[in-house]
GROMACS .gro file of N, CA and C in nm:
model
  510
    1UNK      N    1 -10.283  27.003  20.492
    1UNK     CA    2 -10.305  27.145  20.493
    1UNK      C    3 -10.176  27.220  20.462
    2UNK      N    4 -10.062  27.153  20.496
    2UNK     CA    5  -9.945  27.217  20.486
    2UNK      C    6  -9.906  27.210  20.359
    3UNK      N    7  -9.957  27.120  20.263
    3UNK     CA    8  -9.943  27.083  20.158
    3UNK      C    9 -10.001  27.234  20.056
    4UNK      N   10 -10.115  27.218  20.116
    4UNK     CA   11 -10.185  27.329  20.000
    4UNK      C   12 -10.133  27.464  20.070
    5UNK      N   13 -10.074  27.517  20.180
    5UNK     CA   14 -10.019  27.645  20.195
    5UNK      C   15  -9.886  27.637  20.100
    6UNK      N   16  -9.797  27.553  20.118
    6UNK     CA   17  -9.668  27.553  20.053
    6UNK      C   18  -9.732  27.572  19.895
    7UNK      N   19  -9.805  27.493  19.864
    7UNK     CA   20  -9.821  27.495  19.708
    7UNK      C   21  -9.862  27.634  19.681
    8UNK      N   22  -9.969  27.689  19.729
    8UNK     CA   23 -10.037  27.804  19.705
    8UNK      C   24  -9.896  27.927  19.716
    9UNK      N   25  -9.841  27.907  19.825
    9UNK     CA   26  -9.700  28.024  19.820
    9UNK      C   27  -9.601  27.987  19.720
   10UNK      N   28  -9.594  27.854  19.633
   10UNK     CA   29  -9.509  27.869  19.575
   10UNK      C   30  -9.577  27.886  19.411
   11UNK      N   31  -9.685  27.866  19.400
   11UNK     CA   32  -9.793  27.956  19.301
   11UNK      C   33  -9.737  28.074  19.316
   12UNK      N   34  -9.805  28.153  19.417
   12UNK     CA   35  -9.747  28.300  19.450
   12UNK      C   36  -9.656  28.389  19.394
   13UNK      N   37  -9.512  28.279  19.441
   13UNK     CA   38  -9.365  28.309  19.405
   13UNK      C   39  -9.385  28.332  19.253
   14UNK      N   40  -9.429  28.189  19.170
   14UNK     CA   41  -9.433  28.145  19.006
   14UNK      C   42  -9.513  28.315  18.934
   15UNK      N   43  -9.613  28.354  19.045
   15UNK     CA   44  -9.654  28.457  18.945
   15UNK      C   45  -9.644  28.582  18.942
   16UNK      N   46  -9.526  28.581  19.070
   16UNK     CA   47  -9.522  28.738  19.137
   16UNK      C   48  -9.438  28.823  18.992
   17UNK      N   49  -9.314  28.797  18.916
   17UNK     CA   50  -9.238  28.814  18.836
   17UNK      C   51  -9.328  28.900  18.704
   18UNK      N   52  -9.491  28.840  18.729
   18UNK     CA   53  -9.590  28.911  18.662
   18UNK      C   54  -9.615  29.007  18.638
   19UNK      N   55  -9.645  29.038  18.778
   19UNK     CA   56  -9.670  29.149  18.819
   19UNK      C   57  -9.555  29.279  18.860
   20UNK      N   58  -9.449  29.312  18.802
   20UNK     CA   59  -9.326  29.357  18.777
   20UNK      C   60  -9.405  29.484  18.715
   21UNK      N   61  -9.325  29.589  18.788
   21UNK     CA   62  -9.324  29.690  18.697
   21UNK      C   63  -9.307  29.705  18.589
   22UNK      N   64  -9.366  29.743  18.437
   22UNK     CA   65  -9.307  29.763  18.304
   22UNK      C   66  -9.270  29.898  18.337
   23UNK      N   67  -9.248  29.954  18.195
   23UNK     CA   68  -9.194  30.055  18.182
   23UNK      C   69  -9.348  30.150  18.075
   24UNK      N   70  -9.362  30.256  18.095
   24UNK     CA   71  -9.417  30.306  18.050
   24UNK      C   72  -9.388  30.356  17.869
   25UNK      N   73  -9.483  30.407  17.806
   25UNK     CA   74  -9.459  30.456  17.696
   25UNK      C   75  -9.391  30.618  17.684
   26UNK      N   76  -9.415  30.683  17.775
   26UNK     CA   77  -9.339  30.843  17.811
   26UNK      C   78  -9.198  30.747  17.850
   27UNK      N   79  -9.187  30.633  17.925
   27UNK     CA   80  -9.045  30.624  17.992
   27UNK      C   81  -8.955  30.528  17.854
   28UNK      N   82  -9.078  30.485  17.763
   28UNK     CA   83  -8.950  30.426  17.625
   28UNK      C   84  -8.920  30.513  17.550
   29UNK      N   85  -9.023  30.602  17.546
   29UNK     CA   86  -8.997  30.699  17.456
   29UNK      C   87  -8.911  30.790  17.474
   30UNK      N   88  -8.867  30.811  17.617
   30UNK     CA   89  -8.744  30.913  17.669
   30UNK      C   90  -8.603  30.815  17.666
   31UNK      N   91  -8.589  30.664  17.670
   31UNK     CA   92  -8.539  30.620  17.690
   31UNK      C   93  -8.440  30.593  17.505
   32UNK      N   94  -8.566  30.558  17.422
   32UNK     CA   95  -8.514  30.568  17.294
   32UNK      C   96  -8.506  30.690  17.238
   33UNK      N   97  -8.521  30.803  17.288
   33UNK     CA   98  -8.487  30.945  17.269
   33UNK      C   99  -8.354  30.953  17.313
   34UNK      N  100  -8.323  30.910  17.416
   34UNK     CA  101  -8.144  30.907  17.482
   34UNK      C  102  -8.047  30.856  17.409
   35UNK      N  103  -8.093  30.751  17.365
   35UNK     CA  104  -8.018  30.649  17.295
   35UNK      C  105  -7.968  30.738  17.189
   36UNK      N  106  -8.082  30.732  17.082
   36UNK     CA  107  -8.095  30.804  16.977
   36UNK      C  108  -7.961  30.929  16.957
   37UNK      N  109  -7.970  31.022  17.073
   37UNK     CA  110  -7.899  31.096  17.062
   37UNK      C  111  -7.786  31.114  17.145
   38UNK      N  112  -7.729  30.975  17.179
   38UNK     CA  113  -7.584  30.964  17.166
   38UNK      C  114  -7.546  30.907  17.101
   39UNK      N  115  -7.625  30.805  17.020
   39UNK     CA  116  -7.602  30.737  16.918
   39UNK      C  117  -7.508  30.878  16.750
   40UNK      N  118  -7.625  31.008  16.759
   40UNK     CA  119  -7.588  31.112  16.722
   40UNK      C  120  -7.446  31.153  16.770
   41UNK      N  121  -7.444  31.178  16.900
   41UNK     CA  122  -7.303  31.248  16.939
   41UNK      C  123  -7.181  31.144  16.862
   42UNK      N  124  -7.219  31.032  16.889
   42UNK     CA  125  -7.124  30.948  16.854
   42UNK      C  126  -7.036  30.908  16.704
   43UNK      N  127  -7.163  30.944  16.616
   43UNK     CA  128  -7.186  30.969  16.474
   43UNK      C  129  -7.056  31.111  16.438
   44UNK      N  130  -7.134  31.269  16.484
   44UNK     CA  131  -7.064  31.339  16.483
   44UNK      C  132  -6.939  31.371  16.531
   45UNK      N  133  -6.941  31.277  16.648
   45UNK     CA  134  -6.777  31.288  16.694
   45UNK      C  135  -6.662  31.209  16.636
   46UNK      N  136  -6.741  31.090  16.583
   46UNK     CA  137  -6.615  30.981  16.489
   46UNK      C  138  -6.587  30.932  16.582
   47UNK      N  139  -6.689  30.871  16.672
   47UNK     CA  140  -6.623  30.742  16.794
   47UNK      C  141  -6.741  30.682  16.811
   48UNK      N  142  -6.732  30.548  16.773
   48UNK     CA  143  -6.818  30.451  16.753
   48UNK      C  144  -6.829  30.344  16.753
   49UNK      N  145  -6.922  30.199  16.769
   49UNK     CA  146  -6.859  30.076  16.760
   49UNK      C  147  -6.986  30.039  16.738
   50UNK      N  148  -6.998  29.929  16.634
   50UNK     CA  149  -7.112  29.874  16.580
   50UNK      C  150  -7.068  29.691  16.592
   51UNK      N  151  -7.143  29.678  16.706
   51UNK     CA  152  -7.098  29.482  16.727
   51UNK      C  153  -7.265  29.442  16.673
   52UNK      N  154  -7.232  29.369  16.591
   52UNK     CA  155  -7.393  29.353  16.534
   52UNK      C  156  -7.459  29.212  16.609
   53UNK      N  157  -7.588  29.209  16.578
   53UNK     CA  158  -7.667  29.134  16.665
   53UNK      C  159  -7.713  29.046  16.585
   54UNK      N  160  -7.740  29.070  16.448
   54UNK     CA  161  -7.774  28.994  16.335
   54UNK      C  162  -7.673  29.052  16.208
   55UNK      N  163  -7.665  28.919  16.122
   55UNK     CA  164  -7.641  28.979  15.950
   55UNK      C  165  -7.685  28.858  15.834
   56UNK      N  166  -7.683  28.900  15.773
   56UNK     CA  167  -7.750  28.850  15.659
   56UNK      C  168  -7.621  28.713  15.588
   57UNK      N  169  -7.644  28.632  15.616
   57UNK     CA  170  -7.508  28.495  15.558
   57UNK      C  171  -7.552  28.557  15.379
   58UNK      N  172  -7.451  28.419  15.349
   58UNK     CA  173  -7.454  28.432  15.214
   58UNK      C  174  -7.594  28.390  15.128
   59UNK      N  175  -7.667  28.296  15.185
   59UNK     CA  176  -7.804  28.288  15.119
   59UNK      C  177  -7.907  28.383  15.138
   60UNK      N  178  -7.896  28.483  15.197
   60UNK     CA  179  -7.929  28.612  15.238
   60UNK      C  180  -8.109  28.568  15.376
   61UNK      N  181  -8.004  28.457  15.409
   61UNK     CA  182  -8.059  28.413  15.577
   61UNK      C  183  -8.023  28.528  15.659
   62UNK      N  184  -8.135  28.548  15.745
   62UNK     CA  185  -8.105  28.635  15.894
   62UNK      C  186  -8.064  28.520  15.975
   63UNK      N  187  -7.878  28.533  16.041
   63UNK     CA  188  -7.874  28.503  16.097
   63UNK      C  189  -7.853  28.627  16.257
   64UNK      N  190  -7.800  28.529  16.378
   64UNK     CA  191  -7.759  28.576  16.504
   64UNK      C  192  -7.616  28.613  16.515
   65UNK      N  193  -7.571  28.658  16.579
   65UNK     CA  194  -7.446  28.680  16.636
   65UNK      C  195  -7.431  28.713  16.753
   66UNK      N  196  -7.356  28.592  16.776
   66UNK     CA  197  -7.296  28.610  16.948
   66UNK      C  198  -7.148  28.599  17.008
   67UNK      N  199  -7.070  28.675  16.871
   67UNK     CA  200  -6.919  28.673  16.871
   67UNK      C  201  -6.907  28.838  16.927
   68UNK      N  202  -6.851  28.862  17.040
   68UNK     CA  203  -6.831  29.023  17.019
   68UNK      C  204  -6.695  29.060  16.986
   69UNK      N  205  -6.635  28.991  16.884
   69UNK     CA  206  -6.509  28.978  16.815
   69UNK      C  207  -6.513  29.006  16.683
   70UNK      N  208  -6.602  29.033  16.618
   70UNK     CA  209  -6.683  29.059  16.516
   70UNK      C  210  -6.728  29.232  16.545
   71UNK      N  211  -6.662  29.351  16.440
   71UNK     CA  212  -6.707  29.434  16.475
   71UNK      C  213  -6.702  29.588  16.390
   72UNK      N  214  -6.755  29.666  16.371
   72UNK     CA  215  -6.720  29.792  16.290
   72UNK      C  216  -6.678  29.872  16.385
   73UNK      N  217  -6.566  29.942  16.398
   73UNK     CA  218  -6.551  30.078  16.446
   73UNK      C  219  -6.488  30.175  16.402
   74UNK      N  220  -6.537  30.306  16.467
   74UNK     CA  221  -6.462  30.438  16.435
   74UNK      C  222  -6.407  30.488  16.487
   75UNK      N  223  -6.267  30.545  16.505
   75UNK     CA  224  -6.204  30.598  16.628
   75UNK      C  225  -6.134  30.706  16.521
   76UNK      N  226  -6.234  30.799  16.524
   76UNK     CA  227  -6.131  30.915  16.439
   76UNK      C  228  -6.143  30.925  16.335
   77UNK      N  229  -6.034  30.930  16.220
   77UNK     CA  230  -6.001  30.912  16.117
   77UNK      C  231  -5.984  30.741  16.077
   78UNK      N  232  -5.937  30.669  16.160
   78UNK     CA  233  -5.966  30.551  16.134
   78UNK      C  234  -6.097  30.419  16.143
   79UNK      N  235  -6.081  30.325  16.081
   79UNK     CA  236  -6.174  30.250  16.087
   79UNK      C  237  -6.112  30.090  16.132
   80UNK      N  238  -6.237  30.016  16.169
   80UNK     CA  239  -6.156  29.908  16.251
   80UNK      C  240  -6.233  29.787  16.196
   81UNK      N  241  -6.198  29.727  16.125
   81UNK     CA  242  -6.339  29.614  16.090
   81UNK      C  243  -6.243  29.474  16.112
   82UNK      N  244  -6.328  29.412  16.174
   82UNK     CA  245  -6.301  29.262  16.255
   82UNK      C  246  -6.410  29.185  16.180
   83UNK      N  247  -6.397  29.086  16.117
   83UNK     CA  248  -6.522  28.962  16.141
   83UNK      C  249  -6.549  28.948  15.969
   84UNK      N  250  -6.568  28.847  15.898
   84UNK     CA  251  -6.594  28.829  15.781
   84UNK      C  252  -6.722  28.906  15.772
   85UNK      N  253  -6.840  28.887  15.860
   85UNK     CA  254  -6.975  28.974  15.826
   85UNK      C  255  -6.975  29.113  15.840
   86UNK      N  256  -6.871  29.187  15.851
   86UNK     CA  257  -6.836  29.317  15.899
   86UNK      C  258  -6.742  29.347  15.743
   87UNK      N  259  -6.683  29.244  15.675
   87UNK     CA  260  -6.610  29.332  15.596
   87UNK      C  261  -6.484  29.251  15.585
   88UNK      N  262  -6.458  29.220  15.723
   88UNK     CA  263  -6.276  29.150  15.723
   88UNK      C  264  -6.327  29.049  15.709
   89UNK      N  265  -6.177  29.012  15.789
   89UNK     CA  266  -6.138  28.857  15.825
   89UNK      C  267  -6.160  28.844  15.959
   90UNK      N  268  -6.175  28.679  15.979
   90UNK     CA  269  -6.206  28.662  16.118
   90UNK      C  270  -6.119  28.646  16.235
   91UNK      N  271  -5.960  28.631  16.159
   91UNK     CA  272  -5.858  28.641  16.225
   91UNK      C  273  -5.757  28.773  16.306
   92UNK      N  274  -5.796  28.810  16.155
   92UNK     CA  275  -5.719  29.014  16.149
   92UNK      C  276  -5.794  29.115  16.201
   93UNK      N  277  -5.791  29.218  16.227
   93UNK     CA  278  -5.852  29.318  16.231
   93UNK      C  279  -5.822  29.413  16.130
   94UNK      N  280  -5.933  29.469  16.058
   94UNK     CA  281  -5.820  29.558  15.920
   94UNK      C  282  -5.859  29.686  15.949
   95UNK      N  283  -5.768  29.795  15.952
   95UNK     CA  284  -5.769  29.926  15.997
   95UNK      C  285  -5.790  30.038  15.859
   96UNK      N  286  -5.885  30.097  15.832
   96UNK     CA  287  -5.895  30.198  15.683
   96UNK      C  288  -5.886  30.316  15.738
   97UNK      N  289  -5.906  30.406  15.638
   97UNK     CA  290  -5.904  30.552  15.658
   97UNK      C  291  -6.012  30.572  15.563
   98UNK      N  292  -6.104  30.689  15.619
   98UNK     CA  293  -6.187  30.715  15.525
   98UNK      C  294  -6.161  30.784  15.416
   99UNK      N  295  -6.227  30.823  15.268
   99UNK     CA  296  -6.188  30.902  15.207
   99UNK      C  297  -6.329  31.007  15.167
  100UNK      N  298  -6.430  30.976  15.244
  100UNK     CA  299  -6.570  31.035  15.254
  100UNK      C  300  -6.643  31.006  15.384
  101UNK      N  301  -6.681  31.086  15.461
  101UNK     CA  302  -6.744  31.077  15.539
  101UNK      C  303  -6.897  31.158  15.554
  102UNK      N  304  -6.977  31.103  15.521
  102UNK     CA  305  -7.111  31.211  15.492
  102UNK      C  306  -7.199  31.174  15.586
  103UNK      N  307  -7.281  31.265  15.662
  103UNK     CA  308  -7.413  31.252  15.738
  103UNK      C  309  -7.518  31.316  15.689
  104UNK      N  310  -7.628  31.273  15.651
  104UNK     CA  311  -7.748  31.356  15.626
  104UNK      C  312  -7.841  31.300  15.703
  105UNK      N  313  -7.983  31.411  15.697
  105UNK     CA  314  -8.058  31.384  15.827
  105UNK      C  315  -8.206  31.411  15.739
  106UNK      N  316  -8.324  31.306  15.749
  106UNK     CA  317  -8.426  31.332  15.610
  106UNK      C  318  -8.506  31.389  15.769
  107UNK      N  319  -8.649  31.435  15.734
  107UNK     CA  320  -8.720  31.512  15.790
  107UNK      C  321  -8.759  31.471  15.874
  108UNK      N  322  -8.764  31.369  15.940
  108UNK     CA  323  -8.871  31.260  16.012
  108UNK      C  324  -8.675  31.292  16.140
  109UNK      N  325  -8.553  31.311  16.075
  109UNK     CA  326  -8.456  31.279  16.199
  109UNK      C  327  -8.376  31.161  16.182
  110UNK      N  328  -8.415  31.082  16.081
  110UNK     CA  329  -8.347  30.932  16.078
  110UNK      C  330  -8.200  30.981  16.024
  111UNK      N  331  -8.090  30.954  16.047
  111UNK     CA  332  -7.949  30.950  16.017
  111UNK      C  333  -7.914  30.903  15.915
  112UNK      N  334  -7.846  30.928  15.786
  112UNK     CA  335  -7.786  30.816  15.741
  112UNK      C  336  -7.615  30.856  15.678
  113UNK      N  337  -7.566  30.776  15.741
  113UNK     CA  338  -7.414  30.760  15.699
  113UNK      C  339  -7.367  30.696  15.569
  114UNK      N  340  -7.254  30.815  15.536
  114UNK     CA  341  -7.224  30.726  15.386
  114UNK      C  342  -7.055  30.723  15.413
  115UNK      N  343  -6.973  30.648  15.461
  115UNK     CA  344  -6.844  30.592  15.441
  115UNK      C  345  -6.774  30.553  15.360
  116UNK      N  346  -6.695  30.637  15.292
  116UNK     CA  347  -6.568  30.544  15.184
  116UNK      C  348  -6.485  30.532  15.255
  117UNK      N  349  -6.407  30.376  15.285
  117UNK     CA  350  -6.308  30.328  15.327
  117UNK      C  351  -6.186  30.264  15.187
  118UNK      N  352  -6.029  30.346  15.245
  118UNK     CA  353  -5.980  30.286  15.203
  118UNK      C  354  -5.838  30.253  15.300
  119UNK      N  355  -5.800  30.112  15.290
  119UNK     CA  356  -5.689  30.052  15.350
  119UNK      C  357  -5.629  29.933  15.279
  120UNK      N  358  -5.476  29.878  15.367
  120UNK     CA  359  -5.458  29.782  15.265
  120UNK      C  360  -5.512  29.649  15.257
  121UNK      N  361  -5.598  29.587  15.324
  121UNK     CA  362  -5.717  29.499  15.316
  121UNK      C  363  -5.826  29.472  15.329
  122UNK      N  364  -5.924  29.653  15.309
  122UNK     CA  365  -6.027  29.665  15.280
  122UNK      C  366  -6.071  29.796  15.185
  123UNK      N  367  -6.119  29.783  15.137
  123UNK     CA  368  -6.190  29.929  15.053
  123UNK      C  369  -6.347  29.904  15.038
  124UNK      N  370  -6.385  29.969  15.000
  124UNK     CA  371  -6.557  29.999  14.994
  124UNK      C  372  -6.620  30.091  15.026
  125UNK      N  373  -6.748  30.098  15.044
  125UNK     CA  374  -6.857  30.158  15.081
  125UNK      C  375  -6.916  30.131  15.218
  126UNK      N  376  -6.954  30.169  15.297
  126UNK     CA  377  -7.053  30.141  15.433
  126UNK      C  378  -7.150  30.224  15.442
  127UNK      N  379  -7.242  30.193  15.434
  127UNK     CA  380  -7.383  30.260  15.487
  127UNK      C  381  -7.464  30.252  15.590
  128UNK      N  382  -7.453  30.349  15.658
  128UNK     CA  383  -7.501  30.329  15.776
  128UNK      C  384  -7.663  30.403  15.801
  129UNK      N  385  -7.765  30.336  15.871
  129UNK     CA  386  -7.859  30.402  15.936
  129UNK      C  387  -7.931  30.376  16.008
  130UNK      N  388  -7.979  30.522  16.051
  130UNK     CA  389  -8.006  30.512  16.233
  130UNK      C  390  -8.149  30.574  16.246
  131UNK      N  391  -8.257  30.493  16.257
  131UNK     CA  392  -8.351  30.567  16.280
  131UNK      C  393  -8.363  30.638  16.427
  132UNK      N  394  -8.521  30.721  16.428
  132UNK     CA  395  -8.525  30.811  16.550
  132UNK      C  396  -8.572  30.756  16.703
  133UNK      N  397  -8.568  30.603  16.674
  133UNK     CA  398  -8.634  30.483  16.758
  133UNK      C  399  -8.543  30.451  16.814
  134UNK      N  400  -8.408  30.494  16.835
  134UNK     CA  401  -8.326  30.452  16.943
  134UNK      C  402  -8.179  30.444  16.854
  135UNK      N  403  -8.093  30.350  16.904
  135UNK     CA  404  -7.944  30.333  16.860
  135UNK      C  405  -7.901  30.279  16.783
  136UNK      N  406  -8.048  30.188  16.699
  136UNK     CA  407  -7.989  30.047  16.605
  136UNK      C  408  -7.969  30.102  16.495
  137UNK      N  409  -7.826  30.032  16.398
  137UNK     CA  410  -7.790  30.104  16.327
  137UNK      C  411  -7.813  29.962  16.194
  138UNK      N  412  -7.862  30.003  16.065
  138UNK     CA  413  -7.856  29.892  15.987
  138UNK      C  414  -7.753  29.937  15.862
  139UNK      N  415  -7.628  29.792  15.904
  139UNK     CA  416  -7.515  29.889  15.761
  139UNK      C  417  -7.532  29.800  15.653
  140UNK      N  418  -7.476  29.840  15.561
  140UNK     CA  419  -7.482  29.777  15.422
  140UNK      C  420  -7.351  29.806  15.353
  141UNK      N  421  -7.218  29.686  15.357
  141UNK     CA  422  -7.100  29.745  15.321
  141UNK      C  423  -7.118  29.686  15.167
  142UNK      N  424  -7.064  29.745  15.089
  142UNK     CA  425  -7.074  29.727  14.933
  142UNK      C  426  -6.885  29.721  14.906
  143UNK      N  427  -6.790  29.649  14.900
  143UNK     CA  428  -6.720  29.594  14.809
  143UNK      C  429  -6.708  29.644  14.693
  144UNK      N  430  -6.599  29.683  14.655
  144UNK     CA  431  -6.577  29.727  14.485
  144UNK      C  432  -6.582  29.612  14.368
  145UNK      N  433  -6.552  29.477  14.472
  145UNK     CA  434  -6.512  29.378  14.366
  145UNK      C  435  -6.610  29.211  14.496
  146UNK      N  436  -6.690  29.171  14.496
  146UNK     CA  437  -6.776  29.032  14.583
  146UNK      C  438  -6.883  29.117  14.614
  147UNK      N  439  -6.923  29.011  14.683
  147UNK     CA  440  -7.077  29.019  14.760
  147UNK      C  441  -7.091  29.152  14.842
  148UNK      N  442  -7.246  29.228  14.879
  148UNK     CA  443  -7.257  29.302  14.937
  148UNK      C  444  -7.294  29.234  15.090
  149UNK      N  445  -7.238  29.276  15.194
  149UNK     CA  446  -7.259  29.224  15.319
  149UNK      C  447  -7.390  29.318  15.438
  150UNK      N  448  -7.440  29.253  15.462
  150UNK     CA  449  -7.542  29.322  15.566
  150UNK      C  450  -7.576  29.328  15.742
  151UNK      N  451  -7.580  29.382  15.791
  151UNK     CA  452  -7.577  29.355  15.927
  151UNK      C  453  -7.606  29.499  16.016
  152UNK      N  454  -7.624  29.447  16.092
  152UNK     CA  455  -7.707  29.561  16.252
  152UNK      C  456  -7.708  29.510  16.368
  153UNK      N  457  -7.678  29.623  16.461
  153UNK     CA  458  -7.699  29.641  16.596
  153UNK      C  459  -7.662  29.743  16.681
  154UNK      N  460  -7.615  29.757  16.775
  154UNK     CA  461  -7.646  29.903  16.856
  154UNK      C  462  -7.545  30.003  16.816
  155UNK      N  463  -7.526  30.090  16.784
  155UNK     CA  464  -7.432  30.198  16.783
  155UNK      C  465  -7.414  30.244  16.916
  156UNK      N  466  -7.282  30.226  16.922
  156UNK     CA  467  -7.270  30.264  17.137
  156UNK      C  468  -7.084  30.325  17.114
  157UNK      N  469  -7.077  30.420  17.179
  157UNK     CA  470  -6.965  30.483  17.203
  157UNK      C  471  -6.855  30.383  17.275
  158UNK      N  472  -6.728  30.414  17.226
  158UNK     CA  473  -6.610  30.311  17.170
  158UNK      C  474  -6.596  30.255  17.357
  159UNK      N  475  -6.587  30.404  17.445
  159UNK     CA  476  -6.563  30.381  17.603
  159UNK      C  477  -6.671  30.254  17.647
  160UNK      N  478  -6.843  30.228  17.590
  160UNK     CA  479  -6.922  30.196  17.630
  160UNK      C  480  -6.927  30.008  17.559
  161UNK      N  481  -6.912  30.012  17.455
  161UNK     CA  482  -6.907  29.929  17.395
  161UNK      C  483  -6.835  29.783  17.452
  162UNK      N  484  -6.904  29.689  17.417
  162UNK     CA  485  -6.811  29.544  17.460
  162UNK      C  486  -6.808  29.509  17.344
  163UNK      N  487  -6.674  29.468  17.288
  163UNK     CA  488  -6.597  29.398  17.182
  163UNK      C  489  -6.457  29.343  17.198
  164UNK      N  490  -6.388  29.281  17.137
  164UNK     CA  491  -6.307  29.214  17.169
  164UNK      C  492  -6.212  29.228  17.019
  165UNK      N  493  -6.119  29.333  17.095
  165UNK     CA  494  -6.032  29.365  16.956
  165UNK      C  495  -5.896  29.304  16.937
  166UNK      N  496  -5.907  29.206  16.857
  166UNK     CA  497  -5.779  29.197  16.836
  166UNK      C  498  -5.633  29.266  16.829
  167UNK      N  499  -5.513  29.202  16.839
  167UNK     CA  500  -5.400  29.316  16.842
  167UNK      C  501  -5.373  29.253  16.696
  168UNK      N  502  -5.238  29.363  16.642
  168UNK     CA  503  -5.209  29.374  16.528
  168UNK      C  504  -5.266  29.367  16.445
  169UNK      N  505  -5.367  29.446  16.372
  169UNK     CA  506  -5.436  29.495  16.296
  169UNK      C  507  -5.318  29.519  16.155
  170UNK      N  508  -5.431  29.501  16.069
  170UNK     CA  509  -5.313  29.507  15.898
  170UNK      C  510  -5.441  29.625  15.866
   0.00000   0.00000   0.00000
């Protein structure tokens, strides 16, 4: 008898995790409304950090990423790119300055960023965008001269952000 109480409570335990509160659709929808628009503040203020979650390798595979050493950011006038799928190298961190910075906003609210970077071991294009579904940002850096590189994940303010920045930046 003791047998089938223990089993039955530890059934119990196995299915309680079930029965967990979700989250409602008013409470994602306020929740990716928040996001959304600090993701905005963050945009307009020029403080930013994009550690991506996926990018596209060279056979134009979706892969993962679980380096947070690997990274785009904005702090200002400058730019910070870490990680071969970001733009750099995986050793350096390379620091640009923009020479365009554009935001436009299409009707629906979706963001999209247009970046010219130039420094002394990166130049290009970055494109950034942010739909009205929350913080994820999908960039597309274009190179003047190789491959175009692809990748996404949260746009989160530089204070908020976990990354792992190298020192001495070129």
């Amino acid at each position: 008898m003791k047998k089938i109480i223990s089993l039955a409570f530890m059934m119990l335990l196995a299915v309680a995790p079930v029965f967990a509160q979700k989250l409602s659709k008013e409470e994602k929808a306020a929740r990716a409304k928040a996001q959304y628009e600090s993701a905005v503040q963050c945009i307009e203020g020029r403080n930013f950090v994009i550690v991506p979650t996926q990018y596209m390798d060279s056979d134009n595979v979706l892969q993962t990423n679980n380096d947070n050493s690997r990274f785009f950011s904005c702090e200002g006038k400058q730019f910070f790119i870490q990680g071969a799928i970001c733009g750099g190298d995986n050793n350096t961190p390379y620091v640009a300055e923009d020479t365009e910075y554009t935001v436009t906003k299409d009707k629906k609210g979706n963001i999209k960023l247009r970046i010219l970077v130039n420094g002394r071991k990166v130049r290009g294009t970055y494109t950034i965008s942010v739909r009205t579904s929350g913080n994820f940002a999908d960039v597309i850096y274009t190179p003047p001269t190789g491959s175009v590189k692809k990748f996404s994940g949260p746009l989160v303010p530089v204070k908020e952000a976990n990354y792992n920045k190298r020192s001495n930046p070129m």
